[in-house]
Coordinates of C-alpha atoms and ligand atoms in Angstrom, one line a residue:
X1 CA 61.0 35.6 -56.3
X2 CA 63.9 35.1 -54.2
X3 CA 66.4 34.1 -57.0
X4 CA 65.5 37.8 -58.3
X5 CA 66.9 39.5 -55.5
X6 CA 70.4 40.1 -56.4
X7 CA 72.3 38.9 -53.6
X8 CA 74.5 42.4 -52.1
X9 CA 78.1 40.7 -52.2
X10 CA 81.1 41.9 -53.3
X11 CA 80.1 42.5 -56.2
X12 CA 77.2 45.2 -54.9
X13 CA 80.0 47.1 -52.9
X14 CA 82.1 47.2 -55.7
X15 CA 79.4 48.7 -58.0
X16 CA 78.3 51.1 -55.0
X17 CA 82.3 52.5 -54.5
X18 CA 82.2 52.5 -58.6
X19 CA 79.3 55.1 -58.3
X20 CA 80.6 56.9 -55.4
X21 CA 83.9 57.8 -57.1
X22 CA 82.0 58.9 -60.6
X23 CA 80.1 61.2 -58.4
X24 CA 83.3 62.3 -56.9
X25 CA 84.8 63.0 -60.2
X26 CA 81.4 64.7 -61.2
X27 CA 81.3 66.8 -57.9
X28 CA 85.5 67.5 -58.1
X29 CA 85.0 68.2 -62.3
X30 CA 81.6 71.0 -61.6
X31 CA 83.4 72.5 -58.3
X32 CA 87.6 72.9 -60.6
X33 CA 85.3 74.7 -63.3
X34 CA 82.8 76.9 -60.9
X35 CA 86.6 78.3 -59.0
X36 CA 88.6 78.4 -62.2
X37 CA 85.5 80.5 -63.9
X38 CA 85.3 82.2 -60.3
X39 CA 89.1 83.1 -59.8
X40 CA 89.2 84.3 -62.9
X41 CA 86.7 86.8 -63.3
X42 CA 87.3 87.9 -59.4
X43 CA 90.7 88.6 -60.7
X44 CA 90.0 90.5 -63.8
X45 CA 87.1 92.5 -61.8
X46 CA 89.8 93.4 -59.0
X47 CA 92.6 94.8 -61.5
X48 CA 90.0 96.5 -63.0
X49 CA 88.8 98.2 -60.2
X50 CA 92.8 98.9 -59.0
X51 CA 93.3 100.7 -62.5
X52 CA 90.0 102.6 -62.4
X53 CA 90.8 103.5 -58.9
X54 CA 94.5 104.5 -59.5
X55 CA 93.8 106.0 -62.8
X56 CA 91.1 108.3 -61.0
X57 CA 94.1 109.0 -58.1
X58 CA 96.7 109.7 -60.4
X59 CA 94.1 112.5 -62.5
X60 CA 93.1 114.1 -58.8
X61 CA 97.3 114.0 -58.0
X62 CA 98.2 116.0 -61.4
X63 CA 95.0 118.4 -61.2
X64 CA 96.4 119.0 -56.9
X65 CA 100.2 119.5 -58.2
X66 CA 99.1 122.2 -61.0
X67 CA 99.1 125.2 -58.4
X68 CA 101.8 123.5 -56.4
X69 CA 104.3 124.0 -59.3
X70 CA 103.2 127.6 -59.7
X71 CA 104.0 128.8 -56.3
X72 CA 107.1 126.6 -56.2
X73 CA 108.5 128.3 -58.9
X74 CA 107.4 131.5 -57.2
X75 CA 109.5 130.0 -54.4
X76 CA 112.8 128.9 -56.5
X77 CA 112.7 132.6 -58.3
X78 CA 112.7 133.9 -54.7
X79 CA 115.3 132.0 -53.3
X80 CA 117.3 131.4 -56.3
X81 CA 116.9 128.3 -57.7
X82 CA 119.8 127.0 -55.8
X83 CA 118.4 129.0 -52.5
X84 CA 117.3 127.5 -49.8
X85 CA 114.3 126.2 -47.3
X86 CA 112.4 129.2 -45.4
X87 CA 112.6 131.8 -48.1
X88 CA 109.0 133.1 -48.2
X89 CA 105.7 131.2 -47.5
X90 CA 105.4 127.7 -47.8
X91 CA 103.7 126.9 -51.3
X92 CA 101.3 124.8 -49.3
X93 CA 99.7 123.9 -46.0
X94 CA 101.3 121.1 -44.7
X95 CA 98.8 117.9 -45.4
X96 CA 95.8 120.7 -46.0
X97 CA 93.2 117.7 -47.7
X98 CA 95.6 114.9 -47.1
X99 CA 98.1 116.8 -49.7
X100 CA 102.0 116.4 -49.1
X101 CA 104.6 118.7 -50.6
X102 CA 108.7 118.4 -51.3
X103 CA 109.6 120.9 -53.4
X104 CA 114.5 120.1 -54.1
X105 CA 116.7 122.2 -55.7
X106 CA 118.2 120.8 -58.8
X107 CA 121.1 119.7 -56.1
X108 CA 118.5 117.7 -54.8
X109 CA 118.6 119.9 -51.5
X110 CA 115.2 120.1 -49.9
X111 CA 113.8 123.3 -50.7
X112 CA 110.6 122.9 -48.7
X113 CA 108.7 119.9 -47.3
X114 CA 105.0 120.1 -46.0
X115 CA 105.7 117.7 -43.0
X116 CA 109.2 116.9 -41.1
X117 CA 111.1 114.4 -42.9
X118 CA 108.5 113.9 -45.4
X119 CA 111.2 114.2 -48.0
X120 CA 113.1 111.2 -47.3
X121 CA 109.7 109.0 -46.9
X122 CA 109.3 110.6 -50.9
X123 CA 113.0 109.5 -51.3
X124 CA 116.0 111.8 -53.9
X125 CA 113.9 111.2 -57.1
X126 CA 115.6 109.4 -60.2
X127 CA 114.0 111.4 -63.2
X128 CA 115.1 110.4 -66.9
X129 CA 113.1 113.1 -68.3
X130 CA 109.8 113.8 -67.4
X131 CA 106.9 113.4 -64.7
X132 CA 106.9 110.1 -62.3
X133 CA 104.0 108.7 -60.1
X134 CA 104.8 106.4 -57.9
X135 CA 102.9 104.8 -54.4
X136 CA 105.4 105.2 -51.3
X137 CA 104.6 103.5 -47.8
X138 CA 104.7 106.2 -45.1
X139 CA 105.4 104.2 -41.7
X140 CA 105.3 106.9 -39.1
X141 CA 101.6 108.4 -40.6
X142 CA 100.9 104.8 -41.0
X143 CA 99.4 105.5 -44.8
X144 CA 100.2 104.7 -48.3
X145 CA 101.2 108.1 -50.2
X146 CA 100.4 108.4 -54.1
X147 CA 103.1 110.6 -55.2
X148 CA 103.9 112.8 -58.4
X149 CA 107.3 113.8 -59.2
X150 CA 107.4 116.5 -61.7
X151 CA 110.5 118.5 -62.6
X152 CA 109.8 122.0 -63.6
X153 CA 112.6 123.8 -66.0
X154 CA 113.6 127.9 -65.5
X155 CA 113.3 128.5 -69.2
X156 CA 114.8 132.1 -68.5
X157 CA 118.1 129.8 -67.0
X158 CA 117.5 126.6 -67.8
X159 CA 118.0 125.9 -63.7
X160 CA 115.0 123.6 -62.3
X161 CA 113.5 122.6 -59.6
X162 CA 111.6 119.2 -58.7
X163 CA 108.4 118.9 -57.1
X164 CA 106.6 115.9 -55.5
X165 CA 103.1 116.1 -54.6
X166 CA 101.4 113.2 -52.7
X167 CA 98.3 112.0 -51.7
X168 CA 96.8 109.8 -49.0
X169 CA 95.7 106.8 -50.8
X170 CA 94.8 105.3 -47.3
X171 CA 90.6 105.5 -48.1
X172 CA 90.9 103.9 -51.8
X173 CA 93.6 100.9 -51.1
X174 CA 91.1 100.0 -48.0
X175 CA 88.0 99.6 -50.2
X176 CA 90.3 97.4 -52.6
X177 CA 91.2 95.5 -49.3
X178 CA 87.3 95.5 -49.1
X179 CA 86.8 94.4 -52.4
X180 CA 89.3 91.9 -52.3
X181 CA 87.8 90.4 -49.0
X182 CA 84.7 90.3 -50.4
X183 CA 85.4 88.5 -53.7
X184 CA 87.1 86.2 -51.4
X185 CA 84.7 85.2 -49.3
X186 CA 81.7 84.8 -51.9
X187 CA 84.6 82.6 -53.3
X188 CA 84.8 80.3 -50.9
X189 CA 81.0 80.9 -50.3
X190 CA 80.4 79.7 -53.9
X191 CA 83.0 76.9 -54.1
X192 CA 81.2 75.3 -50.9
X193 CA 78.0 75.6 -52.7
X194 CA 79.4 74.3 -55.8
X195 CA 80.4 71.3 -53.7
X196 CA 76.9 71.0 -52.1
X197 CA 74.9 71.3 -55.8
X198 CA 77.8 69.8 -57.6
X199 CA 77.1 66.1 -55.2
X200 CA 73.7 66.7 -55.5
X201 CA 73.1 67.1 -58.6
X202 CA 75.8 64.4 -59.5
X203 CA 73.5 62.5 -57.5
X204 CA 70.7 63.0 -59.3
X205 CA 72.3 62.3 -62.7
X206 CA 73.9 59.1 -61.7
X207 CA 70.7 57.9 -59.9
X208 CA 68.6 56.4 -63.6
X209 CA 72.2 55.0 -64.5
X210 CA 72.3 53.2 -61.5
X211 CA 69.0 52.1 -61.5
X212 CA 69.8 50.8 -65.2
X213 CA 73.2 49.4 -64.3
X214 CA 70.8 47.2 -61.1
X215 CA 68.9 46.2 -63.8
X216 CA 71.0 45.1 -66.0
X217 CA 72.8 42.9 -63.9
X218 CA 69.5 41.9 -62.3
X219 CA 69.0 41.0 -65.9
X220 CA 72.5 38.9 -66.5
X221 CA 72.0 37.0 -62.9
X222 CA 68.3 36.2 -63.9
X223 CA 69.4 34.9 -67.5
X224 CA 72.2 32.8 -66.4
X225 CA 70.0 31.1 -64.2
X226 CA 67.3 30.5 -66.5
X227 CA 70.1 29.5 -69.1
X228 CA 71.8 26.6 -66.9
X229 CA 68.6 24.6 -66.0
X230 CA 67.7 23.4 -69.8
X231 CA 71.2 22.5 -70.1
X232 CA 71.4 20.9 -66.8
X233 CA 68.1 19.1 -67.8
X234 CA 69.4 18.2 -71.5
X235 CA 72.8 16.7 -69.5
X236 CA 71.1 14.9 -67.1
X237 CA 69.1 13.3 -69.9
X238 CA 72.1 12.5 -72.4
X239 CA 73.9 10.8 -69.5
X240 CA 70.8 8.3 -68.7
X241 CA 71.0 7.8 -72.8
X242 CA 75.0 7.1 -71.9
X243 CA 73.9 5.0 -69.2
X244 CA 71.5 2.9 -71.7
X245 CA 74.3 2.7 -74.8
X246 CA 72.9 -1.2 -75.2
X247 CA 69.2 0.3 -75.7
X248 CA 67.7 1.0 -79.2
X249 CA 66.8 5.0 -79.9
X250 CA 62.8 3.5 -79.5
X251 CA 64.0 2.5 -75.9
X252 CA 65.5 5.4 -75.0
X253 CA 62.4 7.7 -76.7
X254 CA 61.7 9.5 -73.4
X255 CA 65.0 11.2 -72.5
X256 CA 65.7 11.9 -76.0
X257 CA 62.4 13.9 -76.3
X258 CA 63.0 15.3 -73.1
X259 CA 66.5 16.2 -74.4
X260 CA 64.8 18.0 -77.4
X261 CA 62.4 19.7 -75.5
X262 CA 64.5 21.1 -73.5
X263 CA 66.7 22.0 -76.6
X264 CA 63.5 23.7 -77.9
X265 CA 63.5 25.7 -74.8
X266 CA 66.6 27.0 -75.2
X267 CA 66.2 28.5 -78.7
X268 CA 63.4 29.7 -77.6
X269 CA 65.3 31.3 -74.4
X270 CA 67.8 32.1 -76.2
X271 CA 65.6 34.6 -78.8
X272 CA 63.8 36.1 -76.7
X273 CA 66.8 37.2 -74.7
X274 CA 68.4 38.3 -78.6
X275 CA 65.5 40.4 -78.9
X276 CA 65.4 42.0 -75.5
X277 CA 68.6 42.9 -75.1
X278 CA 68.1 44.3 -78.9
X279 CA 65.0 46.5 -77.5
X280 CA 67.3 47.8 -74.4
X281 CA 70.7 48.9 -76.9
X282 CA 67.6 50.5 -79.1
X283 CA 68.7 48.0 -82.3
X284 CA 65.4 46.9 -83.2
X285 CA 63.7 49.3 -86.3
X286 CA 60.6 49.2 -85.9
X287 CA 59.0 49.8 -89.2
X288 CA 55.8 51.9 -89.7
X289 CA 53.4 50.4 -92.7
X290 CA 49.9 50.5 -92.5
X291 CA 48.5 47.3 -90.6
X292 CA 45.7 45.6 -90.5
X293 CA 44.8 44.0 -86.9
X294 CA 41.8 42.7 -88.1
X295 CA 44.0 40.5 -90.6
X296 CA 46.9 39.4 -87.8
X297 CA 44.3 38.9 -85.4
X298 CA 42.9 35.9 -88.0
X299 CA 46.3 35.0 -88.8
X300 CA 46.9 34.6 -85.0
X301 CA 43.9 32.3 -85.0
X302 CA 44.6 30.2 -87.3
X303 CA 48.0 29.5 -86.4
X304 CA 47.0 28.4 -82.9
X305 CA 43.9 26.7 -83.6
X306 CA 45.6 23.3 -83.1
X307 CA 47.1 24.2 -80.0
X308 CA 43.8 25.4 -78.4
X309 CA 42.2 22.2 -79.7
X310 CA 44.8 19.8 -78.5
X311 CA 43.6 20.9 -75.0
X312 CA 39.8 21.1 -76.5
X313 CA 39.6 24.5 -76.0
X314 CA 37.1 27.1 -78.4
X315 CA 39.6 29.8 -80.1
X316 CA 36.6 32.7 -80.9
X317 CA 37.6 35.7 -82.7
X318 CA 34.9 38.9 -83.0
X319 CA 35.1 42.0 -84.9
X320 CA 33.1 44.9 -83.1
X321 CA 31.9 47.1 -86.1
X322 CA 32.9 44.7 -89.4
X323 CA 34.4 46.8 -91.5
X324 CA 38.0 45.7 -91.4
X325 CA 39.8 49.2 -92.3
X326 CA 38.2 50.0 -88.8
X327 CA 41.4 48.5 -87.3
X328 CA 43.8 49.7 -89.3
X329 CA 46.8 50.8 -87.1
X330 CA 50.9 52.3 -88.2
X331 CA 53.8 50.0 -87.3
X332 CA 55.5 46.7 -87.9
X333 CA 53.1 43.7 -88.9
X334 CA 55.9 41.1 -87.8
X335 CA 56.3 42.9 -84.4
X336 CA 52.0 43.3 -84.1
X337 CA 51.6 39.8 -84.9
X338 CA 54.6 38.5 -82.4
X339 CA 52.6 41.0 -79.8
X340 CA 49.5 38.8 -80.4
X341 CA 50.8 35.5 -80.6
X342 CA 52.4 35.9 -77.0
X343 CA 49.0 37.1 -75.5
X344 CA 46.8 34.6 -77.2
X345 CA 49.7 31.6 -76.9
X346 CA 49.6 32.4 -72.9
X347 CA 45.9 32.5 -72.9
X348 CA 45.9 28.8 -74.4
X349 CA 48.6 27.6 -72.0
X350 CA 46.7 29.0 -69.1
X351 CA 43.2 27.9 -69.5
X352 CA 42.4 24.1 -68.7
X353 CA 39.0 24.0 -69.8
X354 CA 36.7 26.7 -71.2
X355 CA 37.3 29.6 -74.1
X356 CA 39.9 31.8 -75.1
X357 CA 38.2 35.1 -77.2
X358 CA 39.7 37.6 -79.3
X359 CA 37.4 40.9 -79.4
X360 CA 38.5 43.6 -82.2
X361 CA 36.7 47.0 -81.6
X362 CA 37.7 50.9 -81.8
X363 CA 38.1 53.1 -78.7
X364 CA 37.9 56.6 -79.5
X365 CA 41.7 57.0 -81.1
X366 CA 42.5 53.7 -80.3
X367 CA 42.3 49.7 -82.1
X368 CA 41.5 47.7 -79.1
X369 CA 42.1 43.8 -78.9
X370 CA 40.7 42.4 -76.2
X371 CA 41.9 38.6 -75.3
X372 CA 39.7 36.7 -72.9
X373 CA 40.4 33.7 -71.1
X374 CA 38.5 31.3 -68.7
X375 CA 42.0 29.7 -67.2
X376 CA 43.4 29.8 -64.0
X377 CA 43.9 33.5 -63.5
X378 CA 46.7 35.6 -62.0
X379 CA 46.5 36.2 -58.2
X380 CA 46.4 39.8 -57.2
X381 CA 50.2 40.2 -56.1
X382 CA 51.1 38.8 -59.2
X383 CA 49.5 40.6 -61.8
X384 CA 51.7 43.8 -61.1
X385 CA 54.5 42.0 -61.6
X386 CA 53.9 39.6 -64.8
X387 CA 55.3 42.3 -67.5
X388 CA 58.9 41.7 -65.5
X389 CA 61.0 40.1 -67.2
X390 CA 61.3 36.1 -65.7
X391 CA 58.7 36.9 -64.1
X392 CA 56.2 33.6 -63.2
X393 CA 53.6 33.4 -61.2
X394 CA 54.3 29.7 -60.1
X395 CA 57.5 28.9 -61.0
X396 CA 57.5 25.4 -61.6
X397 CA 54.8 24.7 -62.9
X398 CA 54.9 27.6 -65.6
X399 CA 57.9 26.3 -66.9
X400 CA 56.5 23.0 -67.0
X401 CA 54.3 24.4 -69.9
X402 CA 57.5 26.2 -71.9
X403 CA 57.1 29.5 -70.2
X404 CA 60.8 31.8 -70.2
X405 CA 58.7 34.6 -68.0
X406 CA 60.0 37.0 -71.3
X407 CA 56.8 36.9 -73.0
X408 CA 54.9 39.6 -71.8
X409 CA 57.7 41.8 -71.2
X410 CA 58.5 41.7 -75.1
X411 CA 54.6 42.1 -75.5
X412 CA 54.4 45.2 -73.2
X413 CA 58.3 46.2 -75.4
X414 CA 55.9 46.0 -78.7
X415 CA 53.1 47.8 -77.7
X416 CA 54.8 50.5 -76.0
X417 CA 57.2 50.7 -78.9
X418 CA 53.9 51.9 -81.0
X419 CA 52.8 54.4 -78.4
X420 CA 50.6 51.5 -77.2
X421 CA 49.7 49.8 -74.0
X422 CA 48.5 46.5 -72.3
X423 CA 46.1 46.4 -69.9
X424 CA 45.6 43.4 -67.7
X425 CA 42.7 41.8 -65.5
X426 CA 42.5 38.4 -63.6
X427 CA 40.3 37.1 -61.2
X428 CA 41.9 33.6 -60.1
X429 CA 39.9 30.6 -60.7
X430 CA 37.9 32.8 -63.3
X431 CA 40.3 34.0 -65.8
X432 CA 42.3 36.7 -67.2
X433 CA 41.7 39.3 -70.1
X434 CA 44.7 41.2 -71.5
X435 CA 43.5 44.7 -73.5
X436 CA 46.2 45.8 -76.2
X437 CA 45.4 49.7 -77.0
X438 CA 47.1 50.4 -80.2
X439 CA 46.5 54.5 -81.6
X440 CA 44.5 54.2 -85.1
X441 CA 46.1 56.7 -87.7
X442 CA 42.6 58.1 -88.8
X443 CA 42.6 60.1 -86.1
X444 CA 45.7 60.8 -84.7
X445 CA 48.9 58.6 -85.5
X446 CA 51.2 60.2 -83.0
X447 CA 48.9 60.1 -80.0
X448 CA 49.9 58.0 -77.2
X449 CA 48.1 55.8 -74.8
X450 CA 49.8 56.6 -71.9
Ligands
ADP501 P1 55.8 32.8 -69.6 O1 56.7 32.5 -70.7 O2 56.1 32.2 -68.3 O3 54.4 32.6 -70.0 P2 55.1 35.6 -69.7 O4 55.9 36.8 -69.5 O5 54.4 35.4 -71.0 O6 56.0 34.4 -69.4 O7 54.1 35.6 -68.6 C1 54.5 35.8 -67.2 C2 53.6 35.2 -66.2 O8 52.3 35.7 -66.3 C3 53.3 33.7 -66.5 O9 54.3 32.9 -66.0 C4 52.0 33.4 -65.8 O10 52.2 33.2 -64.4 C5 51.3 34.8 -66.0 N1 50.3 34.8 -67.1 C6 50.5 35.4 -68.3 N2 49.4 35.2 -69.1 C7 48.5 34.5 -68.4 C8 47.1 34.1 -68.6 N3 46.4 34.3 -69.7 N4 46.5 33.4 -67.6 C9 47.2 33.2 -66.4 N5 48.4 33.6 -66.1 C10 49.1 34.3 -67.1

């Protein structure tokens, strides 16, 4: 096991800091387009607010000046229109609902102000024609004045006067100030929260790519190593054959078959890495014809028969119910009948003496193959592990009989690949059974076995 733990170098930092920064850039990317969507509807939501609010001022402002005007022009046609202040009453009570009054002579003399130098906080007003409404700052009452400017024309002789009305705005512009504070704080509220959720979830996201990424490499490092011993082994061999250059290819039989067999391995190695790493970029089609188990399963047979009987071992095959269209299942013969060959070819290289039994039946929606052996079993610990890739129970000597530890995780790839499953049992000493659960179309085609 211990050349499958990936050893945390360099390397490991460098793929932890690479991680790290994407979730930076994930957390900085979600918390930019939370503030930017933020600031910008707090901003349209406060000028719309300040428009409403002035809007509603500025109608209040030209209903208050209405009776204003009428008495002032009372007042000028008192006084004269160039008279001046103290002629008659006042045409209003000075700040009487927060309401200020200037009433100026078309001079611009001061006809009449509501409050003691109210006039010059109103300032001489610059009129091009008709009404202004303008917001002046008033220091001494320490409040922001609203304040209309409306000429008003003698039509009898075309004299005028000008009036300015203005209101304390004091109350609105401090629930804007409210408002403002408000939409400020929930914004830095919310961008802090953004922050939290935005590494969170970053987290989370990034969390199956990492695990990926581990494997991946796990998968490279585990390769590599598995790829350098044949070569090392076929090296070693062609430089004894060096060694023996004198000697006749009958003398140097051994190293060349060891050479070969070694060769062998590697092809083999060498496809069954092809058709993982086809299986993890999703390549591989798997087709979905209508297959008969019954007739792979005898196909199976037949093809190992020699092997098992090179070690004298009985290959049995049964068929629970006969009928053949029984185990008929959707999906890719060539993959089904790889599937099989993997099972029953380990069951063969595992079992010294003894059996090795293929059992067809039907489980409710499913074609069942059951493979029974009577060889050396899988130890407890081991048997979670055996659908890893490189994964061996004993190392050495597995190898020794042409096992890559790929086998049963392209098996379990297969199977899975048709909504399928393996199932596996050993009892060491005793032997091991492997269950494949395939779904059987009659029933129901998509069902899965999980
Ligand atoms: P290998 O090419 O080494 O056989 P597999 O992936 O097919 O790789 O199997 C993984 C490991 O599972 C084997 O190395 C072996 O330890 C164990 N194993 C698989 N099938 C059997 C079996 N029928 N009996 C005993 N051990 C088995």
């Amino acid at each position: 096991m211990s050349q499958r733990v990936l050893k945390a170098g360099r390397s490991g930092r460098k793929e932890g800091s690479l991680f790290v920064t994407a979730r930076r850039q994930l957390t900085a990317i979600l918390v930019a387009f939370v503030v930017i969507l933020y600031l910008a509807s707090a901003a349209a939501i406060y000028a719309w607010m300040d428009r409403l609010t002035m809007s509603e001022i500025d109608t209040l402002l030209e209903v208050t000046a209405r009776p204003v005007i009428h008495r002032a022009l009372l007042l000028a046609a008192t006084a004269g229109v160039t008279g001046s202040q103290g002629v008659g009453a006042p045409p209003m009570q000075s700040g009487s609902g927060g309401t200020y009054v200037v009433v100026r002579a078309a001079s611009g003399a001061v006809l009449y102000e509501s409050a003691p130098g109210l006039s010059s906080v109103f300032g001489t007003p610059q009129l091009s024609g008709g009404a202004l409404i303008d917001t002046v700052f008033w220091t001494q009452g320490n409040a922001q004045l609203r304040v209309l400017t409306q000429p008003v024309i003698f039509p009898d002789t075309q004299g005028f006067v000008t009036v300015q009305v203005g209101m304390n705005i004091e109350r609105q512009v401090s629930d804007l100030r409210l408002l403002r504070q408000v939409l400020i704080t929930v914004g830095i509220l919310g961008a802090v929260a953004a922050l939290l959720i935005g590494f969170f979830a970053s987290n989370r996201a990034l969390k199956p790519i990492a695990r990926s990424w581990q494997r991946q490499r796990q998968f490279v490092a585990d390769a590599s190593h598995e790829l350098r011993t044949p070569l090392a082994v076929i090296q070693a061999n062609l430089d004894v054959l060096l060694s023996h250059a004198q000697g006749s290819i009958l003398d140097n039989l051994e190293w060349l078959s060891n050479a070969k067999a070694e060769a062998r391995r590697l092809t083999k190695l060498t496809d069954d890495l092809l058709t993982l790493a086809k299986t993890d970029s999703a390549q591989t089609q798997i087709r979905r014809d209508t297959v008969d188990m019954a007739g792979i399963a005898t196909r199976v047979v037949e093809a190992l028969e020699p092997l098992a009987e090179m070690k004298g071992l009985s290959l049995q095959m049964e068929q629970v119910g006969g009928e053949s269209e029984r185990f008929v299942v959707q999906g890719d013969e060539e993959r089904l009948y790889q599937l099989l060959v993997i099972i029953v070819d380990n069951a063969i290289k595992y079992t010294e003496t003894g059996s090795v039994r293929l059992r067809l039946s039907r489980q409710r929606a499913a074609v069942r193959i059951d493979v029974a052996d009577t060889g050396i079993g899988i130890k407890k610990e081991d048997l979670e592990h055996v659908f890893e890739r490189f994964y061996r129970g004993d190392k050495a000597r597995e190898r020794a009989q042409g096992g890559t530890g790929l086998g049963l995780a392209i098996a379990q790839w297969i199977a899975e690949a048709h909504n399928g499953r393996i199932l596996s049992r050993s009892t060491p000493g005793v032997g091991s059974e492997f269950s494949i659960l395939l779904p059987a179309p009659s029933t129901d085609t998509h069902a899965s076995l999980k």
